[in-house]
Short mmCIF file of N, CA and C in Angstrom, two decimals:
data_model
loop_
_atom_site.label_atom_id
_atom_site.label_comp_id
_atom_site.label_asym_id
_atom_site.label_seq_id
_atom_site.Cartn_x
_atom_site.Cartn_y
_atom_site.Cartn_z
N UNK A 1 -7.23 3.26 4.20
CA UNK A 1 -7.06 1.85 3.95
C UNK A 1 -7.40 1.52 2.51
N UNK A 2 -8.47 2.10 1.99
CA UNK A 2 -8.86 1.79 0.62
C UNK A 2 -7.84 2.29 -0.38
N UNK A 3 -7.23 3.44 -0.10
CA UNK A 3 -6.21 3.97 -0.99
C UNK A 3 -4.98 3.08 -1.04
N UNK A 4 -4.57 2.59 0.11
CA UNK A 4 -3.43 1.69 0.18
C UNK A 4 -3.74 0.40 -0.57
N UNK A 5 -4.91 -0.15 -0.36
CA UNK A 5 -5.31 -1.38 -1.04
C UNK A 5 -5.35 -1.17 -2.56
N UNK A 6 -5.85 -0.02 -2.99
CA UNK A 6 -5.92 0.28 -4.42
C UNK A 6 -4.52 0.31 -5.03
N UNK A 7 -3.58 0.99 -4.38
CA UNK A 7 -2.21 1.05 -4.89
C UNK A 7 -1.56 -0.33 -4.89
N UNK A 8 -1.81 -1.08 -3.85
CA UNK A 8 -1.22 -2.42 -3.75
C UNK A 8 -1.76 -3.33 -4.85
N UNK A 9 -3.06 -3.27 -5.10
CA UNK A 9 -3.65 -4.10 -6.16
C UNK A 9 -3.06 -3.77 -7.52
N UNK A 10 -2.87 -2.47 -7.77
CA UNK A 10 -2.29 -2.06 -9.06
C UNK A 10 -0.88 -2.61 -9.23
N UNK A 11 -0.11 -2.63 -8.15
CA UNK A 11 1.26 -3.11 -8.26
C UNK A 11 1.33 -4.63 -8.42
N UNK A 12 0.25 -5.32 -8.09
CA UNK A 12 0.23 -6.78 -8.20
C UNK A 12 -0.60 -7.27 -9.40
N UNK A 13 -1.01 -6.36 -10.27
CA UNK A 13 -1.96 -6.68 -11.32
C UNK A 13 -1.51 -7.80 -12.25
N UNK A 14 -0.27 -7.80 -12.67
CA UNK A 14 0.19 -8.79 -13.63
C UNK A 14 1.04 -9.88 -13.00
N UNK A 15 0.83 -10.11 -11.74
CA UNK A 15 1.61 -11.10 -11.01
C UNK A 15 1.14 -12.51 -11.34
N UNK A 16 2.09 -13.42 -11.51
CA UNK A 16 1.73 -14.80 -11.84
C UNK A 16 2.36 -15.79 -10.86
N UNK A 17 2.34 -15.46 -9.59
CA UNK A 17 2.85 -16.38 -8.58
C UNK A 17 1.90 -17.57 -8.44
N UNK A 18 2.47 -18.73 -8.21
CA UNK A 18 1.65 -19.94 -8.11
C UNK A 18 1.55 -20.49 -6.69
N UNK A 19 2.19 -19.82 -5.75
CA UNK A 19 2.07 -20.26 -4.36
C UNK A 19 1.93 -19.05 -3.45
N UNK A 20 1.51 -19.29 -2.25
CA UNK A 20 1.19 -18.21 -1.32
C UNK A 20 2.43 -17.56 -0.70
N UNK A 21 3.49 -18.32 -0.48
CA UNK A 21 4.68 -17.77 0.18
C UNK A 21 5.33 -16.62 -0.59
N UNK A 22 5.60 -16.77 -1.90
CA UNK A 22 6.18 -15.62 -2.63
C UNK A 22 5.22 -14.43 -2.70
N UNK A 23 3.94 -14.70 -2.81
CA UNK A 23 2.96 -13.62 -2.85
C UNK A 23 2.94 -12.86 -1.53
N UNK A 24 2.98 -13.57 -0.43
CA UNK A 24 3.01 -12.95 0.89
C UNK A 24 4.25 -12.08 1.05
N UNK A 25 5.38 -12.58 0.64
CA UNK A 25 6.63 -11.82 0.74
C UNK A 25 6.57 -10.57 -0.11
N UNK A 26 6.01 -10.67 -1.31
CA UNK A 26 5.91 -9.52 -2.19
C UNK A 26 4.98 -8.45 -1.62
N UNK A 27 3.84 -8.86 -1.08
CA UNK A 27 2.90 -7.91 -0.49
C UNK A 27 3.55 -7.19 0.70
N UNK A 28 4.25 -7.93 1.54
CA UNK A 28 4.93 -7.31 2.68
C UNK A 28 5.98 -6.31 2.22
N UNK A 29 6.72 -6.65 1.17
CA UNK A 29 7.73 -5.75 0.64
C UNK A 29 7.10 -4.47 0.10
N UNK A 30 6.02 -4.61 -0.65
CA UNK A 30 5.37 -3.44 -1.23
C UNK A 30 4.77 -2.54 -0.14
N UNK A 31 4.18 -3.14 0.89
CA UNK A 31 3.64 -2.34 1.99
C UNK A 31 4.75 -1.63 2.75
N UNK A 32 5.88 -2.30 2.92
CA UNK A 32 7.01 -1.68 3.61
C UNK A 32 7.53 -0.49 2.82
N UNK A 33 7.57 -0.61 1.49
CA UNK A 33 8.00 0.51 0.65
C UNK A 33 7.06 1.70 0.81
N UNK A 34 5.76 1.42 0.86
CA UNK A 34 4.78 2.51 1.03
C UNK A 34 4.98 3.23 2.36
N UNK A 35 5.35 2.48 3.38
CA UNK A 35 5.51 3.06 4.70
C UNK A 35 6.60 4.14 4.73
N UNK A 36 7.61 3.98 3.88
CA UNK A 36 8.71 4.92 3.86
C UNK A 36 8.55 6.02 2.81
N UNK A 37 7.34 6.22 2.33
CA UNK A 37 7.04 7.30 1.40
C UNK A 37 6.01 8.22 2.04
N UNK A 38 6.46 9.15 2.89
CA UNK A 38 5.52 9.98 3.65
C UNK A 38 4.59 10.81 2.76
N UNK A 39 5.05 11.26 1.61
CA UNK A 39 4.19 12.07 0.74
C UNK A 39 3.04 11.22 0.20
N UNK A 40 3.31 9.96 -0.07
CA UNK A 40 2.25 9.05 -0.53
C UNK A 40 1.20 8.88 0.55
N UNK A 41 1.64 8.63 1.77
CA UNK A 41 0.71 8.45 2.89
C UNK A 41 -0.07 9.73 3.14
N UNK A 42 0.61 10.88 3.09
CA UNK A 42 -0.08 12.16 3.27
C UNK A 42 -1.15 12.36 2.21
N UNK A 43 -0.83 11.99 0.97
CA UNK A 43 -1.80 12.11 -0.11
C UNK A 43 -3.00 11.21 0.09
N UNK A 44 -2.76 10.00 0.55
CA UNK A 44 -3.88 9.08 0.79
C UNK A 44 -4.77 9.58 1.93
N UNK A 45 -4.15 10.14 2.96
CA UNK A 45 -4.94 10.68 4.08
C UNK A 45 -5.72 11.91 3.63
N UNK A 46 -5.09 12.77 2.84
CA UNK A 46 -5.77 13.98 2.35
C UNK A 46 -6.97 13.61 1.48
N UNK A 47 -6.84 12.53 0.74
CA UNK A 47 -7.93 12.10 -0.15
C UNK A 47 -9.19 11.70 0.63
N UNK A 48 -9.03 11.30 1.88
CA UNK A 48 -10.20 10.90 2.68
C UNK A 48 -11.05 12.10 3.08
N UNK A 49 -10.43 13.29 3.15
CA UNK A 49 -11.17 14.48 3.54
C UNK A 49 -11.34 14.61 5.05
N UNK A 50 -10.69 13.78 5.81
CA UNK A 50 -10.81 13.84 7.26
C UNK A 50 -9.89 14.92 7.83
N UNK A 51 -10.33 15.57 8.89
CA UNK A 51 -9.51 16.56 9.59
C UNK A 51 -8.84 15.84 10.76
N UNK A 52 -7.54 15.68 10.67
CA UNK A 52 -6.81 14.92 11.70
C UNK A 52 -6.18 15.79 12.75
N UNK A 53 -6.49 17.08 12.76
CA UNK A 53 -5.96 17.98 13.78
C UNK A 53 -6.75 17.80 15.07
N UNK A 54 -6.05 17.83 16.23
CA UNK A 54 -6.77 17.71 17.50
C UNK A 54 -7.69 18.91 17.72
N UNK A 55 -8.81 18.69 18.39
CA UNK A 55 -9.75 19.80 18.61
C UNK A 55 -9.22 20.85 19.54
#
């Protein structure tokens, strides 16, 4: 979660929206893009150091 939030914050760093609706739409779009990048998600999971294999 922290990795996703970090990437999302970086992509919104220079944003100058003045209302909540365009900002909400942009955040949803950026999160949707991340969802379709499996290597990015794999990298974020690997960074946590957790073993996700079943016992």
